[in-house]
PDB file of C-alpha atoms in Angstrom:
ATOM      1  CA  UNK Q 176     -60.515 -15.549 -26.808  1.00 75.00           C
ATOM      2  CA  UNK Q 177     -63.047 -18.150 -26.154  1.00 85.00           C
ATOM      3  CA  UNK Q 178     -61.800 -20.086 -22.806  1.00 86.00           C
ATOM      4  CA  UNK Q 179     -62.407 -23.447 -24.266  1.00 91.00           C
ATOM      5  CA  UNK Q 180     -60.315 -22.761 -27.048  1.00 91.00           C
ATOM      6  CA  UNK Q 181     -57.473 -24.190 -26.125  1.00 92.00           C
ATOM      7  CA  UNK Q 182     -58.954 -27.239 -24.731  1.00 91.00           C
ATOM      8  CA  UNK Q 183     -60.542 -27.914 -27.821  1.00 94.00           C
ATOM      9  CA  UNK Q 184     -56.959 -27.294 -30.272  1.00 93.00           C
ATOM     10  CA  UNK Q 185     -55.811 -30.119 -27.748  1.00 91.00           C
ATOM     11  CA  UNK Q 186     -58.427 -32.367 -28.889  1.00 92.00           C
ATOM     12  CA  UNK Q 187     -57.916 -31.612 -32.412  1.00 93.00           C
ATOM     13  CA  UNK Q 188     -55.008 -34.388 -33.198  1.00 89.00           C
ATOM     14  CA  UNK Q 189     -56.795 -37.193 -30.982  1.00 86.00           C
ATOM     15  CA  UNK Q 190     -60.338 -36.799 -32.555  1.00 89.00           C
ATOM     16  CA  UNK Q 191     -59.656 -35.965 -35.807  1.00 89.00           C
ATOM     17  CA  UNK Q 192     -60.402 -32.280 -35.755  1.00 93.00           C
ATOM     18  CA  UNK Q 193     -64.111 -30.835 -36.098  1.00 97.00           C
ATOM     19  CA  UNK Q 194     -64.878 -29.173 -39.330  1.00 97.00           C
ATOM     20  CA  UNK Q 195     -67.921 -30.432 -40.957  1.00 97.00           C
ATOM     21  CA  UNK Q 196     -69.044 -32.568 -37.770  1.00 98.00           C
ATOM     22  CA  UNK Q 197     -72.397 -32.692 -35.864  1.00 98.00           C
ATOM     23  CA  UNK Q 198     -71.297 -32.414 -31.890  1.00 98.00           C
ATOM     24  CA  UNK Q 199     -73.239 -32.897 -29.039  1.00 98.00           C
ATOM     25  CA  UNK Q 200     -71.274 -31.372 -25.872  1.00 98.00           C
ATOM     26  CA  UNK Q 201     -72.798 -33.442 -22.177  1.00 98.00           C
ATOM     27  CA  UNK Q 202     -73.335 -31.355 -19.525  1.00 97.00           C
ATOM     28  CA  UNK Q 203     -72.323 -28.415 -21.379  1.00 96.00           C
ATOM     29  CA  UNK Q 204     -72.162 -24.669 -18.871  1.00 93.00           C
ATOM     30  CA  UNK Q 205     -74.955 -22.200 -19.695  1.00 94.00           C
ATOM     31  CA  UNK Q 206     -73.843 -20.133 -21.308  1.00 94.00           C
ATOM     32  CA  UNK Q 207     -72.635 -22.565 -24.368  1.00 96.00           C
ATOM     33  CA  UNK Q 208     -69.362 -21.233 -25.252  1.00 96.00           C
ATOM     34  CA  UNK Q 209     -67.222 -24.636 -25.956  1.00 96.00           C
ATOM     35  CA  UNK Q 210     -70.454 -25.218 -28.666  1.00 97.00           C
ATOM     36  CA  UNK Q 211     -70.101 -21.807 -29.642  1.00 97.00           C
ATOM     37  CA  UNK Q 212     -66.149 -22.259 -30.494  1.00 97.00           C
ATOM     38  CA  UNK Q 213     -66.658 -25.545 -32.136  1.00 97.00           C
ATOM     39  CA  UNK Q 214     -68.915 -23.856 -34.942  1.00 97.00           C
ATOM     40  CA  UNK Q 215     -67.335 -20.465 -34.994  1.00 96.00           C
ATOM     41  CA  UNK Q 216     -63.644 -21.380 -34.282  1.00 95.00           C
ATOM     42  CA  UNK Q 217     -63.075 -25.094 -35.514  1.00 96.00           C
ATOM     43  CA  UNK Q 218     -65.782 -24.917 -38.404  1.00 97.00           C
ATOM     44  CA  UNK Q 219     -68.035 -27.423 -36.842  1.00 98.00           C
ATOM     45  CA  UNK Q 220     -71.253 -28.328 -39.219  1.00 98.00           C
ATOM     46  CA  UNK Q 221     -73.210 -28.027 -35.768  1.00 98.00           C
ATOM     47  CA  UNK Q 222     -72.978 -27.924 -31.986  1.00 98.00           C
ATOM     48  CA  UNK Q 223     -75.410 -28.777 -28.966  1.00 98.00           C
ATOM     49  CA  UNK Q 224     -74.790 -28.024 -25.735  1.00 98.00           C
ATOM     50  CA  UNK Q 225     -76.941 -30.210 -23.401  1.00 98.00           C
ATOM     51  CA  UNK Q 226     -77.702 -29.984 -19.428  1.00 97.00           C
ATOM     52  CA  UNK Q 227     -80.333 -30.668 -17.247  1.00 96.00           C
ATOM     53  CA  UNK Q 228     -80.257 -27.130 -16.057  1.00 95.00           C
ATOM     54  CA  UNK Q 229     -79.558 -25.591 -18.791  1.00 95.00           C
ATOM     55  CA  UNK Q 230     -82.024 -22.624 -19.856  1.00 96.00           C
ATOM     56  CA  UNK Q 231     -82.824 -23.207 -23.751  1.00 97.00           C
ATOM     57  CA  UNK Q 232     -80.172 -20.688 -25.462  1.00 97.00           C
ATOM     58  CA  UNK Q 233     -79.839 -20.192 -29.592  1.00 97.00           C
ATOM     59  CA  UNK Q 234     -76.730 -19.264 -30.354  1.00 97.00           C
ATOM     60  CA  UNK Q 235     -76.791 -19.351 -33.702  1.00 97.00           C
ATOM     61  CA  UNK Q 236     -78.273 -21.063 -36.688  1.00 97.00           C
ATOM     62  CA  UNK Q 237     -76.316 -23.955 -36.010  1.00 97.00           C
ATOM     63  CA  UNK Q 238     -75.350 -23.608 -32.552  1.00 98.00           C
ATOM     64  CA  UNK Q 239     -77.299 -24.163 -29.549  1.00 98.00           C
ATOM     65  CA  UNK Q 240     -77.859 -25.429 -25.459  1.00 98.00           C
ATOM     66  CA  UNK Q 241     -80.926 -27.169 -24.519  1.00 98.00           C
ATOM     67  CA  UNK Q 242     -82.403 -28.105 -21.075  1.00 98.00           C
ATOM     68  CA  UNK Q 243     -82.033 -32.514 -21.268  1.00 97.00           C
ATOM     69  CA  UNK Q 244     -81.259 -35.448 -19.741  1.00 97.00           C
ATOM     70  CA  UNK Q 245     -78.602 -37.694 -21.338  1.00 98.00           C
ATOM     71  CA  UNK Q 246     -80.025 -40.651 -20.238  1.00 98.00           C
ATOM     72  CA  UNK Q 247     -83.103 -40.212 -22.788  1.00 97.00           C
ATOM     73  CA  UNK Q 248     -83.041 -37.565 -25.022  1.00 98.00           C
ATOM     74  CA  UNK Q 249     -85.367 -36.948 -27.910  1.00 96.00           C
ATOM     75  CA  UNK Q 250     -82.676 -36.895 -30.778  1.00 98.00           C
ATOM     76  CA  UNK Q 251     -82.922 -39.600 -33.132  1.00 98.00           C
ATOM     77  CA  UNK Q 252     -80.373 -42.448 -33.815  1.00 98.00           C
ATOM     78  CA  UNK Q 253     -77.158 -41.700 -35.114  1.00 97.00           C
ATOM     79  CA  UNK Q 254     -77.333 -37.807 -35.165  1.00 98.00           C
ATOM     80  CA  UNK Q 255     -73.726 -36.574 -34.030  1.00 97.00           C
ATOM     81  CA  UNK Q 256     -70.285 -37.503 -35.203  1.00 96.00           C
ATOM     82  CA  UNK Q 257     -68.831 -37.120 -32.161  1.00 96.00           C
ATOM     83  CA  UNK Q 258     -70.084 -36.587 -28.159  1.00 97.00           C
ATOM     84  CA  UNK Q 259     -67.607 -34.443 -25.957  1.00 97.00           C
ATOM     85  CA  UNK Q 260     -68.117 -33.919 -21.952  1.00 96.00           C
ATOM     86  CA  UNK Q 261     -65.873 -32.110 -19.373  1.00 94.00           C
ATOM     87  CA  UNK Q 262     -66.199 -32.928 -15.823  1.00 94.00           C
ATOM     88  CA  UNK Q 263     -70.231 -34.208 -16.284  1.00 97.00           C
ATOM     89  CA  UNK Q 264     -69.780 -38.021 -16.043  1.00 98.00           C
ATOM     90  CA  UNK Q 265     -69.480 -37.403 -12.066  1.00 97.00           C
ATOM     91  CA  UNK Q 266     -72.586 -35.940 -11.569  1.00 97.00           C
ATOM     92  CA  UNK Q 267     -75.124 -38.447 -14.030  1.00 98.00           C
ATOM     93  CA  UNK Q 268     -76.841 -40.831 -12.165  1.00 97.00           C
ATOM     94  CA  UNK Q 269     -77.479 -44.362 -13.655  1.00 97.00           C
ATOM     95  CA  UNK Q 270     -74.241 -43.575 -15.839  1.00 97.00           C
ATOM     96  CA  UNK Q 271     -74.872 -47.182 -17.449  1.00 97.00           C
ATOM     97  CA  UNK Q 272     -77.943 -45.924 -18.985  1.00 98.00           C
ATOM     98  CA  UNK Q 273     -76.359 -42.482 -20.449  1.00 98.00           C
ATOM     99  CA  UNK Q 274     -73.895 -44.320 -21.643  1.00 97.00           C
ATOM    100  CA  UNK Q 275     -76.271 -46.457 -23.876  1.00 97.00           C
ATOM    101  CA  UNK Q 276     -77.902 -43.822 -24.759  1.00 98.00           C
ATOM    102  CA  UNK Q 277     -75.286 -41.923 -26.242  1.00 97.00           C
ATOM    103  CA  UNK Q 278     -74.498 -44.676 -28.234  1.00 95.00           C
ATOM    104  CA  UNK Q 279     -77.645 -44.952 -29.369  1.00 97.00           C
ATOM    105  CA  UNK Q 280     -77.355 -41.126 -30.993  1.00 97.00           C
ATOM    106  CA  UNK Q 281     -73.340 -41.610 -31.745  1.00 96.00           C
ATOM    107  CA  UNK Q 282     -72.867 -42.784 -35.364  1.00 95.00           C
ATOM    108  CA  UNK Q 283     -71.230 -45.421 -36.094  1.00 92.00           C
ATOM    109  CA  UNK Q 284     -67.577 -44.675 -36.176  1.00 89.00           C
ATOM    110  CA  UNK Q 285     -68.186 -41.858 -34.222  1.00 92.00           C
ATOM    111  CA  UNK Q 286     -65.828 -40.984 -31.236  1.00 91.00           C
ATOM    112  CA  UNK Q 287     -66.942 -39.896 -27.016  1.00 95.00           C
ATOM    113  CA  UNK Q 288     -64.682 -37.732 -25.400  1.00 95.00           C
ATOM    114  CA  UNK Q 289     -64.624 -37.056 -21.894  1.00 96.00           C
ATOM    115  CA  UNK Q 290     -62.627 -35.843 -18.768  1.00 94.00           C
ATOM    116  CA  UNK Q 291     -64.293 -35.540 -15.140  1.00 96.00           C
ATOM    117  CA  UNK Q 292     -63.741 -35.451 -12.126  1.00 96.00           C
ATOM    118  CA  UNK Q 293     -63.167 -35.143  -8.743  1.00 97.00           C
ATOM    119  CA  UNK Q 294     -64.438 -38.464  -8.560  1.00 98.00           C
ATOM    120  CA  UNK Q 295     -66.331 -40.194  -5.593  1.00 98.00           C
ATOM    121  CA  UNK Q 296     -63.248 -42.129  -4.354  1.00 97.00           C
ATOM    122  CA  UNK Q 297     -60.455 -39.453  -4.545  1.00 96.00           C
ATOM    123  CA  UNK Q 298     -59.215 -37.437  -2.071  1.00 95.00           C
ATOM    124  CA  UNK Q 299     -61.641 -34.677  -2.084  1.00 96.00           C
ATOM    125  CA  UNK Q 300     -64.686 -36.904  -3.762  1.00 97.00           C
ATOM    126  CA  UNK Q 301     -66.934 -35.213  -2.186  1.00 97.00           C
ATOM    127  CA  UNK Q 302     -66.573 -32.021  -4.838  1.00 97.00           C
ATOM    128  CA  UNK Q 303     -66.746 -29.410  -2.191  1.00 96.00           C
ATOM    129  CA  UNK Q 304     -68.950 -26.411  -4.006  1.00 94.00           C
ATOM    130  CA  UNK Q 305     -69.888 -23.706  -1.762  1.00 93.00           C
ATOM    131  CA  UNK Q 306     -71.235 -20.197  -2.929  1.00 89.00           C
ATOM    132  CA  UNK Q 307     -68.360 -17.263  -3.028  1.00 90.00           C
ATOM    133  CA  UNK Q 308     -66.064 -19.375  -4.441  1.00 89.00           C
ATOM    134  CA  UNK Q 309     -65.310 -21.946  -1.731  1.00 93.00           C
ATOM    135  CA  UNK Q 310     -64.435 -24.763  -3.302  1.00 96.00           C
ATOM    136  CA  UNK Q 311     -62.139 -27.736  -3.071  1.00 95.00           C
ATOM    137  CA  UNK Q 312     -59.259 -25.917  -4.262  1.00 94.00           C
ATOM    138  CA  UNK Q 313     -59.658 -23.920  -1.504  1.00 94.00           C
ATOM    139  CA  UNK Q 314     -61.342 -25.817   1.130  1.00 95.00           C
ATOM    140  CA  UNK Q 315     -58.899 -28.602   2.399  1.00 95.00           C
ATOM    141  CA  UNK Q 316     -60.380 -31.220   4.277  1.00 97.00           C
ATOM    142  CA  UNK Q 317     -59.200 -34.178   5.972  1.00 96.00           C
ATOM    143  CA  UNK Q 318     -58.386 -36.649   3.181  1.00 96.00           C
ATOM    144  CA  UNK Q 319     -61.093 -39.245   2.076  1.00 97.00           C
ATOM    145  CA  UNK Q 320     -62.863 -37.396   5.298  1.00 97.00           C
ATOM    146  CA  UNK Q 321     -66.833 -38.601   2.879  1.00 98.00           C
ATOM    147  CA  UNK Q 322     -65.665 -42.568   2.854  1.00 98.00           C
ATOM    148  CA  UNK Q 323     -63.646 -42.701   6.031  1.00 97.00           C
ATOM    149  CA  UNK Q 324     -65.288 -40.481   9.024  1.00 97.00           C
ATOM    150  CA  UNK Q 325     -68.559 -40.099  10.495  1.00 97.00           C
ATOM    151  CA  UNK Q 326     -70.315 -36.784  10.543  1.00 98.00           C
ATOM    152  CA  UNK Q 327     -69.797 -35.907  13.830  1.00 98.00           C
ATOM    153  CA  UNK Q 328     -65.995 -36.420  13.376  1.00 98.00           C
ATOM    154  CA  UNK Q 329     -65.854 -33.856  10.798  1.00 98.00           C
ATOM    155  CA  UNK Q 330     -68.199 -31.885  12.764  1.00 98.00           C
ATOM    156  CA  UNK Q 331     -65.510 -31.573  15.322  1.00 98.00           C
ATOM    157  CA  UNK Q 332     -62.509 -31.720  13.293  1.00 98.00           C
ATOM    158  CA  UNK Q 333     -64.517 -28.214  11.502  1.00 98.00           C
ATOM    159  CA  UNK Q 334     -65.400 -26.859  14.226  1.00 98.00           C
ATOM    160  CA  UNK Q 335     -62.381 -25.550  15.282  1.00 97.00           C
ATOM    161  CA  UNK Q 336     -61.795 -23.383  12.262  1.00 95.00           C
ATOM    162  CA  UNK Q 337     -65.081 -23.132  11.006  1.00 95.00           C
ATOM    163  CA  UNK Q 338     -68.323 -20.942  12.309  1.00 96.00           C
ATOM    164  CA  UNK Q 339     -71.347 -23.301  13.223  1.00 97.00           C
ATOM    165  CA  UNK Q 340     -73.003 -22.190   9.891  1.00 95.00           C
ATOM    166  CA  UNK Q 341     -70.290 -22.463   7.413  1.00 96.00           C
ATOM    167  CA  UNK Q 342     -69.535 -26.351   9.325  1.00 97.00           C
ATOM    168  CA  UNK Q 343     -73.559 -27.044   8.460  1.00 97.00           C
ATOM    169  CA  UNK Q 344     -72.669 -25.450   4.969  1.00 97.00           C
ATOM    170  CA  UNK Q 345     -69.815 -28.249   4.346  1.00 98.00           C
ATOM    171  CA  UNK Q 346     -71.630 -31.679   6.010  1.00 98.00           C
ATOM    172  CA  UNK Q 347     -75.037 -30.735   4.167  1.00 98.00           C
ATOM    173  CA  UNK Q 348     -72.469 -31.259   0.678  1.00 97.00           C
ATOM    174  CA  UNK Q 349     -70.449 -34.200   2.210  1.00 98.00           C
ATOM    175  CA  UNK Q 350     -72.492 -36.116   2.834  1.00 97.00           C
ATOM    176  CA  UNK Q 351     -76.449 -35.122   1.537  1.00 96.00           C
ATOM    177  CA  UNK Q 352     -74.862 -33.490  -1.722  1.00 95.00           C
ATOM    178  CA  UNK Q 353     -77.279 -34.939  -4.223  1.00 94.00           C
ATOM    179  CA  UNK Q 354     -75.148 -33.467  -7.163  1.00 94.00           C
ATOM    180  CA  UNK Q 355     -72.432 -36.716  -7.159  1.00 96.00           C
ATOM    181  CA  UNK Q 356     -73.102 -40.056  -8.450  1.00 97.00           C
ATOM    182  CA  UNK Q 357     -70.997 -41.593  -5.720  1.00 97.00           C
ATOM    183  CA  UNK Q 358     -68.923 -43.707  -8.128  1.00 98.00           C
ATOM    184  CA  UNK Q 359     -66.050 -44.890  -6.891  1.00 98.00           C
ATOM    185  CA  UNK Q 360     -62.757 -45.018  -9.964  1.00 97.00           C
ATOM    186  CA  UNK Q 361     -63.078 -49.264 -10.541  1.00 97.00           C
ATOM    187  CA  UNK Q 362     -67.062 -48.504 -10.793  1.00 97.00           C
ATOM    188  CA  UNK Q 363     -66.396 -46.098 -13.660  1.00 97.00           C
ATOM    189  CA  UNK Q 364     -63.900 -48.255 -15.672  1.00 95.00           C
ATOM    190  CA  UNK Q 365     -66.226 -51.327 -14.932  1.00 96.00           C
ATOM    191  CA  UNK Q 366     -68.908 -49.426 -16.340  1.00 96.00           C
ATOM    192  CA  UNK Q 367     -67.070 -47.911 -19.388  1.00 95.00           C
ATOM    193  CA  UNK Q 368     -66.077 -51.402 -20.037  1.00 93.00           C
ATOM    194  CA  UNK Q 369     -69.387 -52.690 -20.013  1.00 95.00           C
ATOM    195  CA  UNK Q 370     -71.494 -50.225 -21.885  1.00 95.00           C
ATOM    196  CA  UNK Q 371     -71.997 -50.788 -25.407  1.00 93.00           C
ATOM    197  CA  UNK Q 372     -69.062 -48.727 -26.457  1.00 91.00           C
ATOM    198  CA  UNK Q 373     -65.749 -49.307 -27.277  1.00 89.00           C
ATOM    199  CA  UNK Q 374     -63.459 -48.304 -24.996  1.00 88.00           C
ATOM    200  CA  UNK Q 375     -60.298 -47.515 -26.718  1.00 85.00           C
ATOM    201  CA  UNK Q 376     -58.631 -45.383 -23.951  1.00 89.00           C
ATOM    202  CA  UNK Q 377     -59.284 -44.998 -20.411  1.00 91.00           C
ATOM    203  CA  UNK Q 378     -57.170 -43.822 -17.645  1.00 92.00           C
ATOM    204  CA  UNK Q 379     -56.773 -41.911 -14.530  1.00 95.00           C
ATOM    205  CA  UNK Q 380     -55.301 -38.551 -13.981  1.00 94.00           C
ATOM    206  CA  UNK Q 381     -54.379 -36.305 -10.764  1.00 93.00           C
ATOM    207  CA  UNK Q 382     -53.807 -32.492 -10.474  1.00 91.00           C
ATOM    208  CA  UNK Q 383     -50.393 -32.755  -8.240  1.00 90.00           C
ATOM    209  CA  UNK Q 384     -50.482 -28.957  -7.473  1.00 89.00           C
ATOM    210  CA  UNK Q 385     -53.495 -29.430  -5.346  1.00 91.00           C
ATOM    211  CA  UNK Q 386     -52.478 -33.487  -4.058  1.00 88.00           C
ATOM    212  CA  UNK Q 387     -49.356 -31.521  -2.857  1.00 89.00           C
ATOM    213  CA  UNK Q 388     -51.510 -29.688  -0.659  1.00 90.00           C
ATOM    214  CA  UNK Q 389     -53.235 -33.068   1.064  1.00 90.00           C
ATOM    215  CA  UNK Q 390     -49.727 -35.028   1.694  1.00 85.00           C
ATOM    216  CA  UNK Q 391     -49.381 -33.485   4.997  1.00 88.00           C
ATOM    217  CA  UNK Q 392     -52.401 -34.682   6.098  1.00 91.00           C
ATOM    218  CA  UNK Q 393     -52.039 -38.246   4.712  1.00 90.00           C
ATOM    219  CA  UNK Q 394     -50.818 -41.371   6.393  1.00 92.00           C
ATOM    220  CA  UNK Q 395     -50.060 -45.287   6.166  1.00 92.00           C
ATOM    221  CA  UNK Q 396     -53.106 -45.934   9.050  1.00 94.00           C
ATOM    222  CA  UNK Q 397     -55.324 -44.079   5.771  1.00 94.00           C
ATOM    223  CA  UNK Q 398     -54.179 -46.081   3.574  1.00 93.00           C
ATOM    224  CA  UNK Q 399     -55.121 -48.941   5.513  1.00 95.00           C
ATOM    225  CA  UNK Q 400     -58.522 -47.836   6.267  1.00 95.00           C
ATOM    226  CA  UNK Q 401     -59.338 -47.259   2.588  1.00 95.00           C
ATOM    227  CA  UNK Q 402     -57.958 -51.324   1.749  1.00 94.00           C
ATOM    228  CA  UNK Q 403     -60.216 -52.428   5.168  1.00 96.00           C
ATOM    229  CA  UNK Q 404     -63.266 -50.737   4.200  1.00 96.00           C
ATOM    230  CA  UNK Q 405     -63.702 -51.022   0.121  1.00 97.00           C
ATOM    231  CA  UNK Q 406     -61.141 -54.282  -0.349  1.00 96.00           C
ATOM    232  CA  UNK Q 407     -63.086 -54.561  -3.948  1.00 95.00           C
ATOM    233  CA  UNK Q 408     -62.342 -50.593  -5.297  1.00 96.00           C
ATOM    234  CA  UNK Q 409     -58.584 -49.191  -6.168  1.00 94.00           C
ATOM    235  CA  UNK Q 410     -57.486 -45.817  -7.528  1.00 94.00           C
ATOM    236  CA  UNK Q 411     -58.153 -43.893  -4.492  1.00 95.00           C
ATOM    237  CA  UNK Q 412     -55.449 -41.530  -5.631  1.00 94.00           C
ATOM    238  CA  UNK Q 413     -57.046 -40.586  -9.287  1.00 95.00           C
ATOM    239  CA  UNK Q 414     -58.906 -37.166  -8.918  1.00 96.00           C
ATOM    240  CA  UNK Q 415     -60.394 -38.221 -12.212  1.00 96.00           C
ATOM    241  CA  UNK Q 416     -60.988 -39.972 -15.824  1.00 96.00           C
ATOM    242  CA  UNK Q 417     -60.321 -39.404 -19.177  1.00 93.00           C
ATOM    243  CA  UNK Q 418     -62.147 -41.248 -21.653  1.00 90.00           C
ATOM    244  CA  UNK Q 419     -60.609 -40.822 -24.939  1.00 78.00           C
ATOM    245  CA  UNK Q 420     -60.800 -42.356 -28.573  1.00 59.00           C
ATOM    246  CA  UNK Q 421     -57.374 -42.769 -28.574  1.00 44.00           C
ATOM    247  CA  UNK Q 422     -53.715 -40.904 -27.686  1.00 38.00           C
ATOM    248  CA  UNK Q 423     -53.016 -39.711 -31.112  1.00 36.00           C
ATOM    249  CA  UNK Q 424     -55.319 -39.235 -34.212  1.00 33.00           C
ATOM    250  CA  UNK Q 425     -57.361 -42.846 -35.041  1.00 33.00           C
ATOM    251  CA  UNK Q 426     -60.582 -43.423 -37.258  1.00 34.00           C
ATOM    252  CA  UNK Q 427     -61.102 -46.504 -34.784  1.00 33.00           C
ATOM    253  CA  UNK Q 428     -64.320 -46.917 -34.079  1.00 34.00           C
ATOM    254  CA  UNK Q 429     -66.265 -46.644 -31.168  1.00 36.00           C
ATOM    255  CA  UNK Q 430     -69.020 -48.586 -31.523  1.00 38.00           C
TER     256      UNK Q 430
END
């Protein structure tokens, strides 16, 4: 079975289902198989798949990923019925200016889904992604350790269970990681809430089997820190976002 299919059957009451519409997916993986069950499982009229990354890849005649960037793209105005994303919106820089842009090529009445995260101002913002796998489901650091210490206090705190190339490995991504837009949760929503779009549901969400793992290594004096340093940003404790239409099914528009 396709692995995004069951994603996508849970989308199917809150967006109205996807037979007959024109889909653009943001930040789509490679090797385009959410775009490829939209048009073979859920009877989508067409699907696009777009990264900046992304190698061009037909799929079929109506099904395809192309190499873009969302924040000007060549398709013209109103083209898709609907724009979906999973865990991109962290990574786009200027988000302000993708977001007007997909409303530029959403039509009107159209819906944008999305989920991402780990966001800049979680626990693990920094979206540890090392090669073999080592990622931050598996690589617990200190929490907030990208907003709250200085490099050479991770260096240390590293050091004594990591070699001196693996600790270069994880303070090149803390902290030079050009891959994160460094938005902190009240930047999103103030975003969202600004762009041209109408935001009919937006809240955040936490993965509590891998919190769990961090409340050991949490504390009030953290806490504090977090209110000294960014008194204007709350939500430290979302991982990430959901962006959605609406909870159950809704022709509201969008736009």
């Amino acid at each position: 079975m396709n692995p995004f299919h069951t994603f996508l059957k849970d989308l199917v009451p809150i967006l109205g289902g996807f037979k007959g519409k024109v889909i653009l997916d943001v930040g789509c993986e490679l090797k385009g198989d959410l775009v490829r069950c939209l048009t073979e499982d859920y009877q989508a009229q067409a699907a696009v798949g777009i990264n900046p990354i992304a190698p061009p890849l037909t799929i079929s005649d109506c099904c395809e990923v192309i190499p873009g960037d969302i924040r000007k793209t060549e398709f013209a105005d109103a083209t898709f019925d609907l724009i979906i994303s999973s865990c991109a919106f962290e990574h786009i820089p200027n988000l302000d200016r993708a977001l007007v842009e997909m409303n530029r090529i959403l039509k009107p009445g159209g819906f944008i889904y999305s989920h991402h995260g780990p966001i800049w101002s979680t626990l693990y913002g920094h979206h540890i992604y090392l090669p073999g796998g080592n990622t931050y489901w598996k690589i617990i650091l200190p929490p907030w350790c990208h907003l709250l210490m200085l490099e050479p206090e991770l260096a240390e705190w590293l050091s004594k269970t990591y070699d001196p190339p693996s600790v270069k490995l994880i303070l090149d991504w803390v902290y030079r990681d050009p891959g994160q837009n460094r938005l902190m949760y009240s930047d999103h929503v103030r975003i969202y809430h600004n762009s041209p779009l109408e935001v009919c549901f937006c809240y955040g969400y936490t993965h509590p089997e891998l919190s769990d793992r961090y409340l050991s290594l949490m504390s009030y004096d953290l806490i504090e820190k977090l209110k000294s340093r960014f008194p204007n940003h709350e939500g430290f404790f979302y991982e990430g976002i959901n962006l959605n239409p609406a909870i159950e099914t809704s022709q509201k528009s969008r736009r």
